[in-house]
Coordinates of C-alpha atoms and ligand atoms in Angstrom, one line a residue:
X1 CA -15.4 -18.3 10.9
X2 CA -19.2 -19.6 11.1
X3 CA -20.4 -23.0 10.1
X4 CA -22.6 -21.2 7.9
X5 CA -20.5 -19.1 5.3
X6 CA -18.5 -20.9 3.3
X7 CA -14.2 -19.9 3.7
X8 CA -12.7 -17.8 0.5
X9 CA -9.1 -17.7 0.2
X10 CA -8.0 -15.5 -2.3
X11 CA -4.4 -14.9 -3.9
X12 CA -4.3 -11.0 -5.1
X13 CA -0.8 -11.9 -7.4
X14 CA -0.9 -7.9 -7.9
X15 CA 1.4 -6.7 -11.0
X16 CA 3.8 -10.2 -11.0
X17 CA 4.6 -12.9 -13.2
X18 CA 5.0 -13.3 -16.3
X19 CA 2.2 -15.9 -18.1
X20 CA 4.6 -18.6 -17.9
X21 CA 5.4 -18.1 -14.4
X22 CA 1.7 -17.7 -13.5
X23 CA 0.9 -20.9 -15.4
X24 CA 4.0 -22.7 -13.6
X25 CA 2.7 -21.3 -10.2
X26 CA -1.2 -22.4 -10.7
X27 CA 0.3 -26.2 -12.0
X28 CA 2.3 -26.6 -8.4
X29 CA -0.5 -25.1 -6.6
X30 CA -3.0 -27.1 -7.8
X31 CA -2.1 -30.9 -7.1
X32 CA -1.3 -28.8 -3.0
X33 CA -5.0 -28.2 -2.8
X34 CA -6.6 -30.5 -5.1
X35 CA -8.1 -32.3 -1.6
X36 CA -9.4 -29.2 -0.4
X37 CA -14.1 -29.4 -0.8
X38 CA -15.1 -27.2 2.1
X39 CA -13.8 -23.4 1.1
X40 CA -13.5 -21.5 -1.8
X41 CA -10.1 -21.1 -3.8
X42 CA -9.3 -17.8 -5.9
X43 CA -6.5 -17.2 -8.1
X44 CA -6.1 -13.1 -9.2
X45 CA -3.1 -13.0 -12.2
X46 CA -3.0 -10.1 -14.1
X47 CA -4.9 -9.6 -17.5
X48 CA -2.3 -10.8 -19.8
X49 CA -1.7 -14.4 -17.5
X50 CA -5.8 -14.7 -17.1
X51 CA -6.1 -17.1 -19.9
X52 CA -3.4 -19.4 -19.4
X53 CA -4.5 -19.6 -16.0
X54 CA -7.8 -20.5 -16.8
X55 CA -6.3 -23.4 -19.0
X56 CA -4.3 -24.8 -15.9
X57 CA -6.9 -24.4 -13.4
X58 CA -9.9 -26.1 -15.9
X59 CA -12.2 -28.8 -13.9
X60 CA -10.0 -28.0 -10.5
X61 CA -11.5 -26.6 -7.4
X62 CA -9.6 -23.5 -8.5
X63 CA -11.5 -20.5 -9.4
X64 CA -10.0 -17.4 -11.5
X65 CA -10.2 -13.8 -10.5
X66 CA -9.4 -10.6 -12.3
X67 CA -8.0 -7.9 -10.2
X68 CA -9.8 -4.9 -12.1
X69 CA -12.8 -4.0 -14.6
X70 CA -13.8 -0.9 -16.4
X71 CA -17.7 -0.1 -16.2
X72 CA -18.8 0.7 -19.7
X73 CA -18.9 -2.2 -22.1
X74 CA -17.2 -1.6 -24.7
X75 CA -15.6 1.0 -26.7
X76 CA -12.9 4.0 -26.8
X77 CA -11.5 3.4 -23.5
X78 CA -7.6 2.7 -24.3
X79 CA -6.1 0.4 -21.6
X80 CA -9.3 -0.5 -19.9
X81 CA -10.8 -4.2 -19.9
X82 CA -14.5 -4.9 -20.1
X83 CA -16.6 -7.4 -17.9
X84 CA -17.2 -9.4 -21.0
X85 CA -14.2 -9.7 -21.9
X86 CA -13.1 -11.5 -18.4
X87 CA -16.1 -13.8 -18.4
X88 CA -14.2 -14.7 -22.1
X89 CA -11.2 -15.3 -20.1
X90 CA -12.7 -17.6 -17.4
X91 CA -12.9 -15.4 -14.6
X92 CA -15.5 -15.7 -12.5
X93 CA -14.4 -13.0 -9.9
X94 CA -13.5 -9.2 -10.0
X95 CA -11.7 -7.7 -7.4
X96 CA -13.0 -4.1 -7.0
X97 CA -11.4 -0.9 -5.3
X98 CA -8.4 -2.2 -4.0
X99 CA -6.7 0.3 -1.9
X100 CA -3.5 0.4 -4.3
X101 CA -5.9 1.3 -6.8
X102 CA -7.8 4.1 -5.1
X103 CA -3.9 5.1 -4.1
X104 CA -2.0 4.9 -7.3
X105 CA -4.9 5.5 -9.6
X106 CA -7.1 7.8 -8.7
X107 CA -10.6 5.3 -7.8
X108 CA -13.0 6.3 -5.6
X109 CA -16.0 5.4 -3.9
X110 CA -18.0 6.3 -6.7
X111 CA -15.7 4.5 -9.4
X112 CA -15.7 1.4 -7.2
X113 CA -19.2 1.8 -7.3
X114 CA -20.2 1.7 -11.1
X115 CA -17.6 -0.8 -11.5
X116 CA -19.5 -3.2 -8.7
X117 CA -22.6 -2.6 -10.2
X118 CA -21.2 -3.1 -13.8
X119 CA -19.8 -6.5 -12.5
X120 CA -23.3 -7.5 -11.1
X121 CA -25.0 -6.8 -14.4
X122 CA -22.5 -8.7 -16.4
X123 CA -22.4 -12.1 -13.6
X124 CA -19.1 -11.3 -12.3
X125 CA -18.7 -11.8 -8.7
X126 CA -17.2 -8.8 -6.8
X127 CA -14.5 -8.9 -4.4
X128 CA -14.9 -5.4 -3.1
X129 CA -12.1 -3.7 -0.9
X130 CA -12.5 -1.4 1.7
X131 CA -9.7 -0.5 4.4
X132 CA -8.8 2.9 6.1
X133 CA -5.2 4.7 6.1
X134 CA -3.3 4.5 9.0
X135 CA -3.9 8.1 9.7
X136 CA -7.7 7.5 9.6
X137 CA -6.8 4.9 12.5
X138 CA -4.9 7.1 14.1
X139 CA -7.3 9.9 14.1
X140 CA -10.0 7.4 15.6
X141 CA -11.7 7.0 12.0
X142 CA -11.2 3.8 10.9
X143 CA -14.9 3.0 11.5
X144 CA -16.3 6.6 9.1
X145 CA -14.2 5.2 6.1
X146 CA -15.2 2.1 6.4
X147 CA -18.8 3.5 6.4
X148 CA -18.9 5.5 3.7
X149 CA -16.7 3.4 1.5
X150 CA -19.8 0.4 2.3
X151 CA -22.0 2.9 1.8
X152 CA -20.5 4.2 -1.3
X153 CA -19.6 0.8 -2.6
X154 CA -23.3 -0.8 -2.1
X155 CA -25.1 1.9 -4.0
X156 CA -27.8 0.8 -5.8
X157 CA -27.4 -2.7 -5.1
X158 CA -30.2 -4.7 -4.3
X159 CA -30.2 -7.3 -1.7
X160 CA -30.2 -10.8 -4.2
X161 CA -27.2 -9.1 -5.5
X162 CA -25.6 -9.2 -2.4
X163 CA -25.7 -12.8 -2.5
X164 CA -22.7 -12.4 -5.1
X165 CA -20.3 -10.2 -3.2
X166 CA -17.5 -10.9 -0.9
X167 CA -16.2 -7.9 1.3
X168 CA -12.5 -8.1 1.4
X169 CA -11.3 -5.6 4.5
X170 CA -7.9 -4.6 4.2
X171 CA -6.2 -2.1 6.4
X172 CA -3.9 0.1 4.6
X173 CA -1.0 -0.1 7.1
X174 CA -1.1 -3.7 7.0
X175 CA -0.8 -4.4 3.5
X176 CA 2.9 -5.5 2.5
X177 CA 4.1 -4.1 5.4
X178 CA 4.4 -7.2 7.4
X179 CA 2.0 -5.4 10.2
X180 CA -1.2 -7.2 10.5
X181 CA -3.9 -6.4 12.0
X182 CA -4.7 -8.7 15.2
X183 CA -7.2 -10.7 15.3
X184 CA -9.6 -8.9 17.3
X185 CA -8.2 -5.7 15.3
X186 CA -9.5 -7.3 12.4
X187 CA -12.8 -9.0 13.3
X188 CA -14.0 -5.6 15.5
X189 CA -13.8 -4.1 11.7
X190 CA -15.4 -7.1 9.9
X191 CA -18.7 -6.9 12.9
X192 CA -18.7 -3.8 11.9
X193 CA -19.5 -4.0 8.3
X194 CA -21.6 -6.9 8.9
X195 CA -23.8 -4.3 11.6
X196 CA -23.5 -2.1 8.4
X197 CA -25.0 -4.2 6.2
X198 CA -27.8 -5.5 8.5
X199 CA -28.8 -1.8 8.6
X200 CA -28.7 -1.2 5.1
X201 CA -30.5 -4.9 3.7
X202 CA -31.3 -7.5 6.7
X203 CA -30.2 -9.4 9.2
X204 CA -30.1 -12.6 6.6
X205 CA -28.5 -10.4 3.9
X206 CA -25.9 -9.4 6.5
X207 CA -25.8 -12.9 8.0
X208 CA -24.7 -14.6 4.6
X209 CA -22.2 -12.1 3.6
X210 CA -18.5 -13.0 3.3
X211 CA -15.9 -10.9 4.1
X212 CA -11.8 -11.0 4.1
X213 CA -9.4 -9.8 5.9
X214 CA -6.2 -9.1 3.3
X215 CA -2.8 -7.9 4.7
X216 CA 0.2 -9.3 5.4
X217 CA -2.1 -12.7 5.9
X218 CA 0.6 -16.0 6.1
X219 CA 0.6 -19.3 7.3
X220 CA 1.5 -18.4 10.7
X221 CA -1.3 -15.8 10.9
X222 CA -4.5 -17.3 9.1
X223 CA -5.6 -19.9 11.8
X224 CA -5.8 -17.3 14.7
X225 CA -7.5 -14.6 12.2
X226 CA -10.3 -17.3 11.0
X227 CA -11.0 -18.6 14.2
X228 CA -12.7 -15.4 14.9
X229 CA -16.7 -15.2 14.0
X230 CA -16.9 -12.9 11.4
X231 CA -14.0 -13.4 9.3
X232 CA -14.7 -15.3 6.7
X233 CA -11.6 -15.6 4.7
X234 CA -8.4 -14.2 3.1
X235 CA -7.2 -12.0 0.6
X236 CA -3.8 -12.3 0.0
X237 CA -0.9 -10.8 -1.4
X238 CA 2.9 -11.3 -1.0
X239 CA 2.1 -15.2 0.7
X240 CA 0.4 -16.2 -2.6
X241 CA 3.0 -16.2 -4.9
X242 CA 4.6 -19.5 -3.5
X243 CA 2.9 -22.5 -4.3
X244 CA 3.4 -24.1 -0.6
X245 CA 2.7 -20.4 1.1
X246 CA -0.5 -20.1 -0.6
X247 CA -1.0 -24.0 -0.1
X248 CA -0.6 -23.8 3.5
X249 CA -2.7 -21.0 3.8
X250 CA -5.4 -22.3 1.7
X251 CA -5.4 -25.7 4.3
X252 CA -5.4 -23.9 7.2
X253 CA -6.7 -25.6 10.9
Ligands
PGA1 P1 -0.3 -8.6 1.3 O1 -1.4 -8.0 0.3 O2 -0.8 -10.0 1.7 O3 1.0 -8.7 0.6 O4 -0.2 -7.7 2.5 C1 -2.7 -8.1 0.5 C2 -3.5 -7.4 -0.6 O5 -3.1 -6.3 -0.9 O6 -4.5 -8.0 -1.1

């Protein structure tokens, strides 16, 4: 953490709940963190629970995210969801690439790329993923992927747009598996981006930005991974779907 970047804990509720479990979920959350005025607070249901999430979360410290976007606005793209159409749902944030997406369904850097850029246009704030395989660790690469997933990510965007993206870092190997990465695992990765994005904007650019670590982040684990400089918040799955995990998280020390 740095005094100077504001915290961003994010729950990524992945392909769970129903809409009346997400609403009953965001209404025992929220009293938990209603206290909570120095870090940012992200909720990600899926589509069909975005709107009756927005309703419970209305005038609380609670912002709404959507966990995917399709690029073009509008038109013949059966199953996709438009940037529009999450801004008319209350969603203020998109998470972008996430690795089970580039996994299960075929997205690449390119993909995350004109989705980023689609979200900019449209005043969504990206939450873009990056995060190698635990082969690419193995075989020494973690620090290429990450490269040229930045690099293909940040395409085209200028550096005022960068004011609006958060960098969520999130090790394959670590994600539901219980494995997280250590500390200083996971802030050698984050000074690397930031070094990354000092080279490809400015020192201030790369000085501002936000980035999460995401996997297998809990209560017992957040203090020790935000007490290191350059992580500057959470993304989180499996300990977001309890009201008093997610709560605990949120208020860590
Ligand atoms: P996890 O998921 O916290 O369950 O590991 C993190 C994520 O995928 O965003």
């Amino acid at each position: 953490m740095n005094a100077k970047r504001r915290p961003i804990i994010a729950g990524n509720w992945k392909m769970n709940m129903t809409a009346t479990q997400a609403r009953d979920l965001a209404s025992k959350l929220i009293p938990l963190v209603s206290g909570v005025k120095d870090r940012d607070i992200v909720l990600a249901p899926t589509f069909t629970s975005l709107q009756t999430v927005a309703e419970a979360i209305k005038g609380t410290n609670v912002a709404l995210a959507a966990q995917n976007l399709f690029w073009e606005d509008k038109g013949a793209f059966t199953g996709e969801i438009s940037a529009e159409m999450l801004l008319d749902s209350g969603c203020k944030y998109v998470i972008i690439g996430h690795s089970e997406r580039r996994q299960y369904f075929g997205e690449t850097d390119e993909t995350v790329n004109k989705k980023v850029r689609q979200a900019l246009n449209k005043g969504l704030l990206p939450i873009v993923c990056v995060g190698e395989l635990l082969s690419e660790r193995e075989a020494g690469k973690a620090n290429n992927v990450i490269d040229r997933q930045i690099t293909g990510a940040l395409k085209g965007v200028t550096a005022a747009e960068m004011q609006k993206i958060v960098i969520a870092y999130e090790p394959v190997w670590a994600i539901g598996t219980g494995k997280t990465a250590s500390p200083d695992q996971a802030n050698e990765i984050h000074a690397f981006i930031r070094q990354k994005v000092k080279a490809m904007y400015t020192a201030e650019v790369a000085d501002w930005l936000r980035i999460q670590y995401g996997g297998s982040v809990t209560p017992d684990n957040v203090s020790q991974l935000m007490a290191k400089p350059d992580i500057d918040g959470a993304l989180v799955g499996g300990a977001s779907l309890k009201p008093e995990s997610f709560a605990a998280l949120v208020t860590f020390k």
